[in-house]
């Protein structure tokens, strides 16, 4: 079952990437809706000024539930990692914020999304970025090599969330922080009810509750963790900003 879910996620986002690049025989004139909820997900959640200088294909491929680069308070010179970087929009926005002395990495398990992201980086003329193929449970980067971790509606898609939280802790430098956008359930919404309100690949069925998120971050070793709901994507389910710091 776990392998089936991973395959479903990879297939769904591969189709989204191919539709944006218009190389799929089934592609039409817009990105397929990989997520449930219309404008509660996607590029409409970004400030127009932020994306104005980016390739259209970066904006169109955005299937997230927030704008993590706006909540992570990125500073010049920082090293940033985007978990599940998709078409690259958050990596490119991060690269702009950290400047020439900083660096932005993206990791994604979908070759089609990686190809799209690398194309978008080339179009944008971004030189302080790198896109890596890998799973967010096992990122191909050294220990304590990242200052800030961001992610946009991807952690809920993992089939092993404790491994993701532990991996984030491993990657961050002491005092490093995370600023993540994700779908989070209210504590009273059961796992069964989450599945009734949306699919796993649609970023709903696999979501953690607020208390589950906070407990998982504490178990991984994080301090000062907060989960702030921003907008409802389904009854009792919210786009949320998750922040925490490595001790």
PDB file of N, CA, C and O in Angstrom, residues 27-76:
ATOM      1  N   UNK A  27      -2.121  16.542 -22.872  1.00  0.00           N
ATOM      2  CA  UNK A  27      -2.074  17.898 -22.319  1.00  0.00           C
ATOM      3  C   UNK A  27      -2.995  18.827 -23.079  1.00  0.00           C
ATOM      4  O   UNK A  27      -3.079  18.804 -24.288  1.00  0.00           O
ATOM      5  N   UNK A  28      -3.666  19.683 -22.314  1.00  0.00           N
ATOM      6  CA  UNK A  28      -4.532  20.683 -22.932  1.00  0.00           C
ATOM      7  C   UNK A  28      -3.923  22.046 -22.699  1.00  0.00           C
ATOM      8  O   UNK A  28      -2.702  22.182 -22.711  1.00  0.00           O
ATOM      9  N   UNK A  29      -4.756  23.042 -22.470  1.00  0.00           N
ATOM     10  CA  UNK A  29      -4.232  24.403 -22.394  1.00  0.00           C
ATOM     11  C   UNK A  29      -4.001  24.874 -20.973  1.00  0.00           C
ATOM     12  O   UNK A  29      -3.710  26.044 -20.756  1.00  0.00           O
ATOM     13  N   UNK A  30      -4.127  24.004 -19.997  1.00  0.00           N
ATOM     14  CA  UNK A  30      -3.893  24.430 -18.621  1.00  0.00           C
ATOM     15  C   UNK A  30      -3.412  23.261 -17.789  1.00  0.00           C
ATOM     16  O   UNK A  30      -3.526  22.110 -18.176  1.00  0.00           O
ATOM     17  N   UNK A  31      -2.867  23.589 -16.622  1.00  0.00           N
ATOM     18  CA  UNK A  31      -2.381  22.565 -15.721  1.00  0.00           C
ATOM     19  C   UNK A  31      -3.544  21.750 -15.179  1.00  0.00           C
ATOM     20  O   UNK A  31      -4.535  22.318 -14.747  1.00  0.00           O
ATOM     21  N   UNK A  32      -3.452  20.423 -15.161  1.00  0.00           N
ATOM     22  CA  UNK A  32      -4.524  19.634 -14.566  1.00  0.00           C
ATOM     23  C   UNK A  32      -4.587  19.890 -13.077  1.00  0.00           C
ATOM     24  O   UNK A  32      -3.586  20.190 -12.434  1.00  0.00           O
ATOM     25  N   UNK A  33      -5.776  19.793 -12.526  1.00  0.00           N
ATOM     26  CA  UNK A  33      -5.923  20.005 -11.095  1.00  0.00           C
ATOM     27  C   UNK A  33      -5.487  18.751 -10.365  1.00  0.00           C
ATOM     28  O   UNK A  33      -6.218  17.790 -10.247  1.00  0.00           O
ATOM     29  N   UNK A  34      -4.261  18.764  -9.844  1.00  0.00           N
ATOM     30  CA  UNK A  34      -3.749  17.608  -9.117  1.00  0.00           C
ATOM     31  C   UNK A  34      -4.277  17.591  -7.693  1.00  0.00           C
ATOM     32  O   UNK A  34      -4.224  16.576  -7.020  1.00  0.00           O
ATOM     33  N   UNK A  35      -4.773  18.728  -7.224  1.00  0.00           N
ATOM     34  CA  UNK A  35      -5.211  18.845  -5.853  1.00  0.00           C
ATOM     35  C   UNK A  35      -6.700  19.131  -5.792  1.00  0.00           C
ATOM     36  O   UNK A  35      -7.307  19.563  -6.755  1.00  0.00           O
ATOM     37  N   UNK A  36      -7.275  18.887  -4.625  1.00  0.00           N
ATOM     38  CA  UNK A  36      -8.673  19.221  -4.400  1.00  0.00           C
ATOM     39  C   UNK A  36      -8.773  20.647  -3.870  1.00  0.00           C
ATOM     40  O   UNK A  36      -8.021  21.033  -3.009  1.00  0.00           O
ATOM     41  N   UNK A  37      -9.711  21.442  -4.380  1.00  0.00           N
ATOM     42  CA  UNK A  37      -9.953  22.714  -3.726  1.00  0.00           C
ATOM     43  C   UNK A  37      -9.755  23.956  -4.561  1.00  0.00           C
ATOM     44  O   UNK A  37      -9.856  25.049  -4.055  1.00  0.00           O
ATOM     45  N   UNK A  38      -9.462  23.843  -5.848  1.00  0.00           N
ATOM     46  CA  UNK A  38      -9.401  24.997  -6.732  1.00  0.00           C
ATOM     47  C   UNK A  38      -8.402  26.030  -6.273  1.00  0.00           C
ATOM     48  O   UNK A  38      -7.229  25.741  -6.097  1.00  0.00           O
ATOM     49  N   UNK A  39      -8.862  27.267  -6.052  1.00  0.00           N
ATOM     50  CA  UNK A  39      -7.967  28.370  -5.736  1.00  0.00           C
ATOM     51  C   UNK A  39      -7.398  28.286  -4.321  1.00  0.00           C
ATOM     52  O   UNK A  39      -6.584  29.128  -3.941  1.00  0.00           O
ATOM     53  N   UNK A  40      -7.795  27.283  -3.561  1.00  0.00           N
ATOM     54  CA  UNK A  40      -7.188  27.090  -2.242  1.00  0.00           C
ATOM     55  C   UNK A  40      -5.801  26.477  -2.369  1.00  0.00           C
ATOM     56  O   UNK A  40      -5.053  26.380  -1.406  1.00  0.00           O
ATOM     57  N   UNK A  41      -5.463  26.035  -3.579  1.00  0.00           N
ATOM     58  CA  UNK A  41      -4.155  25.493  -3.887  1.00  0.00           C
ATOM     59  C   UNK A  41      -3.630  26.186  -5.137  1.00  0.00           C
ATOM     60  O   UNK A  41      -4.393  26.558  -6.020  1.00  0.00           O
ATOM     61  N   UNK A  42      -2.291  26.338  -5.237  1.00  0.00           N
ATOM     62  CA  UNK A  42      -1.715  26.777  -6.502  1.00  0.00           C
ATOM     63  C   UNK A  42      -1.144  28.171  -6.503  1.00  0.00           C
ATOM     64  O   UNK A  42      -0.980  28.824  -5.480  1.00  0.00           O
ATOM     65  N   UNK A  43      -0.835  28.627  -7.723  1.00  0.00           N
ATOM     66  CA  UNK A  43      -0.127  29.878  -7.912  1.00  0.00           C
ATOM     67  C   UNK A  43      -0.889  31.109  -7.470  1.00  0.00           C
ATOM     68  O   UNK A  43      -0.286  32.155  -7.233  1.00  0.00           O
ATOM     69  N   UNK A  44      -2.220  31.012  -7.341  1.00  0.00           N
ATOM     70  CA  UNK A  44      -2.998  32.176  -6.923  1.00  0.00           C
ATOM     71  C   UNK A  44      -2.674  32.610  -5.503  1.00  0.00           C
ATOM     72  O   UNK A  44      -3.050  33.707  -5.084  1.00  0.00           O
ATOM     73  N   UNK A  45      -1.978  31.768  -4.739  1.00  0.00           N
ATOM     74  CA  UNK A  45      -1.644  32.098  -3.358  1.00  0.00           C
ATOM     75  C   UNK A  45      -0.391  32.969  -3.245  1.00  0.00           C
ATOM     76  O   UNK A  45      -0.021  33.373  -2.152  1.00  0.00           O
ATOM     77  N   UNK A  46       0.265  33.257  -4.365  1.00  0.00           N
ATOM     78  CA  UNK A  46       1.466  34.094  -4.367  1.00  0.00           C
ATOM     79  C   UNK A  46       1.115  35.536  -4.688  1.00  0.00           C
ATOM     80  O   UNK A  46       0.170  35.817  -5.429  1.00  0.00           O
ATOM     81  N   UNK A  47       1.906  36.441  -4.163  1.00  0.00           N
ATOM     82  CA  UNK A  47       1.787  37.841  -4.518  1.00  0.00           C
ATOM     83  C   UNK A  47       2.225  38.019  -5.969  1.00  0.00           C
ATOM     84  O   UNK A  47       3.250  37.479  -6.388  1.00  0.00           O
ATOM     85  N   UNK A  48       1.451  38.775  -6.727  1.00  0.00           N
ATOM     86  CA  UNK A  48       1.739  38.941  -8.153  1.00  0.00           C
ATOM     87  C   UNK A  48       3.133  39.513  -8.382  1.00  0.00           C
ATOM     88  O   UNK A  48       3.812  39.146  -9.341  1.00  0.00           O
ATOM     89  N   UNK A  49       3.562  40.413  -7.505  1.00  0.00           N
ATOM     90  CA  UNK A  49       4.886  41.014  -7.672  1.00  0.00           C
ATOM     91  C   UNK A  49       5.993  39.982  -7.487  1.00  0.00           C
ATOM     92  O   UNK A  49       7.050  40.086  -8.109  1.00  0.00           O
ATOM     93  N   UNK A  50       5.754  38.977  -6.634  1.00  0.00           N
ATOM     94  CA  UNK A  50       6.771  37.948  -6.402  1.00  0.00           C
ATOM     95  C   UNK A  50       7.040  37.111  -7.646  1.00  0.00           C
ATOM     96  O   UNK A  50       8.172  36.713  -7.904  1.00  0.00           O
ATOM     97  N   UNK A  51       5.976  36.814  -8.390  1.00  0.00           N
ATOM     98  CA  UNK A  51       6.123  35.880  -9.514  1.00  0.00           C
ATOM     99  C   UNK A  51       6.248  36.582 -10.863  1.00  0.00           C
ATOM    100  O   UNK A  51       6.432  35.915 -11.884  1.00  0.00           O
ATOM    101  N   UNK A  52       6.174  37.903 -10.867  1.00  0.00           N
ATOM    102  CA  UNK A  52       6.151  38.624 -12.139  1.00  0.00           C
ATOM    103  C   UNK A  52       7.387  38.356 -12.988  1.00  0.00           C
ATOM    104  O   UNK A  52       7.306  38.316 -14.219  1.00  0.00           O
ATOM    105  N   UNK A  53       8.535  38.177 -12.348  1.00  0.00           N
ATOM    106  CA  UNK A  53       9.785  38.003 -13.096  1.00  0.00           C
ATOM    107  C   UNK A  53      10.123  36.540 -13.358  1.00  0.00           C
ATOM    108  O   UNK A  53      11.172  36.248 -13.939  1.00  0.00           O
ATOM    109  N   UNK A  54       9.239  35.622 -12.958  1.00  0.00           N
ATOM    110  CA  UNK A  54       9.518  34.200 -13.138  1.00  0.00           C
ATOM    111  C   UNK A  54       8.913  33.687 -14.436  1.00  0.00           C
ATOM    112  O   UNK A  54       7.938  34.252 -14.952  1.00  0.00           O
ATOM    113  N   UNK A  55       9.433  32.595 -14.999  1.00  0.00           N
ATOM    114  CA  UNK A  55       8.815  31.984 -16.173  1.00  0.00           C
ATOM    115  C   UNK A  55       7.372  31.570 -15.868  1.00  0.00           C
ATOM    116  O   UNK A  55       7.065  31.127 -14.754  1.00  0.00           O
ATOM    117  N   UNK A  56       6.497  31.704 -16.844  1.00  0.00           N
ATOM    118  CA  UNK A  56       5.102  31.308 -16.647  1.00  0.00           C
ATOM    119  C   UNK A  56       4.977  29.855 -16.218  1.00  0.00           C
ATOM    120  O   UNK A  56       4.081  29.499 -15.447  1.00  0.00           O
ATOM    121  N   UNK A  57       5.862  29.004 -16.721  1.00  0.00           N
ATOM    122  CA  UNK A  57       5.776  27.589 -16.399  1.00  0.00           C
ATOM    123  C   UNK A  57       6.084  27.309 -14.930  1.00  0.00           C
ATOM    124  O   UNK A  57       5.625  26.306 -14.378  1.00  0.00           O
ATOM    125  N   UNK A  58       6.838  28.161 -14.267  1.00  0.00           N
ATOM    126  CA  UNK A  58       7.066  28.004 -12.823  1.00  0.00           C
ATOM    127  C   UNK A  58       5.791  28.307 -12.055  1.00  0.00           C
ATOM    128  O   UNK A  58       5.416  27.590 -11.121  1.00  0.00           O
ATOM    129  N   UNK A  59       5.103  29.360 -12.465  1.00  0.00           N
ATOM    130  CA  UNK A  59       3.850  29.752 -11.815  1.00  0.00           C
ATOM    131  C   UNK A  59       2.761  28.718 -12.075  1.00  0.00           C
ATOM    132  O   UNK A  59       2.043  28.303 -11.168  1.00  0.00           O
ATOM    133  N   UNK A  60       2.624  28.274 -13.323  1.00  0.00           N
ATOM    134  CA  UNK A  60       1.574  27.327 -13.676  1.00  0.00           C
ATOM    135  C   UNK A  60       1.746  25.977 -12.998  1.00  0.00           C
ATOM    136  O   UNK A  60       0.766  25.275 -12.732  1.00  0.00           O
ATOM    137  N   UNK A  61       2.991  25.601 -12.721  1.00  0.00           N
ATOM    138  CA  UNK A  61       3.254  24.300 -12.093  1.00  0.00           C
ATOM    139  C   UNK A  61       3.128  24.342 -10.580  1.00  0.00           C
ATOM    140  O   UNK A  61       3.304  23.314  -9.929  1.00  0.00           O
ATOM    141  N   UNK A  62       2.815  25.490 -10.015  1.00  0.00           N
ATOM    142  CA  UNK A  62       2.689  25.582  -8.567  1.00  0.00           C
ATOM    143  C   UNK A  62       1.389  24.935  -8.123  1.00  0.00           C
ATOM    144  O   UNK A  62       0.304  25.333  -8.532  1.00  0.00           O
ATOM    145  N   UNK A  63       1.507  23.924  -7.271  1.00  0.00           N
ATOM    146  CA  UNK A  63       0.339  23.200  -6.774  1.00  0.00           C
ATOM    147  C   UNK A  63       0.330  23.173  -5.251  1.00  0.00           C
ATOM    148  O   UNK A  63      -0.204  22.265  -4.633  1.00  0.00           O
ATOM    149  N   UNK A  64       0.940  24.194  -4.650  1.00  0.00           N
ATOM    150  CA  UNK A  64       1.066  24.227  -3.205  1.00  0.00           C
ATOM    151  C   UNK A  64      -0.142  24.811  -2.509  1.00  0.00           C
ATOM    152  O   UNK A  64      -1.166  25.126  -3.131  1.00  0.00           O
ATOM    153  N   UNK A  65      -0.018  24.992  -1.183  1.00  0.00           N
ATOM    154  CA  UNK A  65      -1.123  25.505  -0.378  1.00  0.00           C
ATOM    155  C   UNK A  65      -0.731  26.776   0.355  1.00  0.00           C
ATOM    156  O   UNK A  65      -1.397  27.195   1.296  1.00  0.00           O
ATOM    157  N   UNK A  66       0.370  27.403  -0.065  1.00  0.00           N
ATOM    158  CA  UNK A  66       0.813  28.632   0.584  1.00  0.00           C
ATOM    159  C   UNK A  66       2.001  29.221  -0.142  1.00  0.00           C
ATOM    160  O   UNK A  66       2.303  28.867  -1.279  1.00  0.00           O
ATOM    161  N   UNK A  67       2.688  30.122   0.534  1.00  0.00           N
ATOM    162  CA  UNK A  67       3.877  30.774  -0.005  1.00  0.00           C
ATOM    163  C   UNK A  67       4.960  30.721   1.057  1.00  0.00           C
ATOM    164  O   UNK A  67       5.154  31.674   1.819  1.00  0.00           O
ATOM    165  N   UNK A  68       5.670  29.576   1.171  1.00  0.00           N
ATOM    166  CA  UNK A  68       6.621  29.417   2.269  1.00  0.00           C
ATOM    167  C   UNK A  68       7.769  30.408   2.260  1.00  0.00           C
ATOM    168  O   UNK A  68       8.316  30.733   3.319  1.00  0.00           O
ATOM    169  N   UNK A  69       8.147  30.909   1.091  1.00  0.00           N
ATOM    170  CA  UNK A  69       9.251  31.868   1.053  1.00  0.00           C
ATOM    171  C   UNK A  69       8.880  33.168   1.746  1.00  0.00           C
ATOM    172  O   UNK A  69       9.751  33.891   2.228  1.00  0.00           O
ATOM    173  N   UNK A  70       7.594  33.458   1.818  1.00  0.00           N
ATOM    174  CA  UNK A  70       7.155  34.683   2.470  1.00  0.00           C
ATOM    175  C   UNK A  70       7.124  34.541   3.986  1.00  0.00           C
ATOM    176  O   UNK A  70       7.166  35.538   4.705  1.00  0.00           O
ATOM    177  N   UNK A  71       7.062  33.302   4.491  1.00  0.00           N
ATOM    178  CA  UNK A  71       6.962  33.107   5.936  1.00  0.00           C
ATOM    179  C   UNK A  71       8.287  32.672   6.558  1.00  0.00           C
ATOM    180  O   UNK A  71       8.418  32.660   7.782  1.00  0.00           O
ATOM    181  N   UNK A  72       9.274  32.325   5.740  1.00  0.00           N
ATOM    182  CA  UNK A  72      10.539  31.826   6.267  1.00  0.00           C
ATOM    183  C   UNK A  72      11.524  32.940   6.603  1.00  0.00           C
ATOM    184  O   UNK A  72      12.583  32.669   7.163  1.00  0.00           O
ATOM    185  N   UNK A  73      11.211  34.183   6.251  1.00  0.00           N
ATOM    186  CA  UNK A  73      12.078  35.323   6.569  1.00  0.00           C
ATOM    187  C   UNK A  73      13.510  35.082   6.115  1.00  0.00           C
ATOM    188  O   UNK A  73      14.462  35.161   6.906  1.00  0.00           O
ATOM    189  N   UNK A  74      13.669  34.775   4.847  1.00  0.00           N
ATOM    190  CA  UNK A  74      14.987  34.441   4.312  1.00  0.00           C
ATOM    191  C   UNK A  74      15.894  35.669   4.306  1.00  0.00           C
ATOM    192  O   UNK A  74      15.456  36.787   4.016  1.00  0.00           O
ATOM    193  N   UNK A  75      17.177  35.426   4.577  1.00  0.00           N
ATOM    194  CA  UNK A  75      18.159  36.498   4.667  1.00  0.00           C
ATOM    195  C   UNK A  75      19.270  36.294   3.645  1.00  0.00           C
ATOM    196  O   UNK A  75      19.568  35.146   3.269  1.00  0.00           O
ATOM    197  N   UNK A  76      19.897  37.366   3.189  1.00  0.00           N
ATOM    198  CA  UNK A  76      21.020  37.237   2.255  1.00  0.00           C
ATOM    199  C   UNK A  76      22.095  36.305   2.807  1.00  0.00           C
ATOM    200  O   UNK A  76      22.430  36.356   3.993  1.00  0.00           O
TER     201      UNK A  76
END
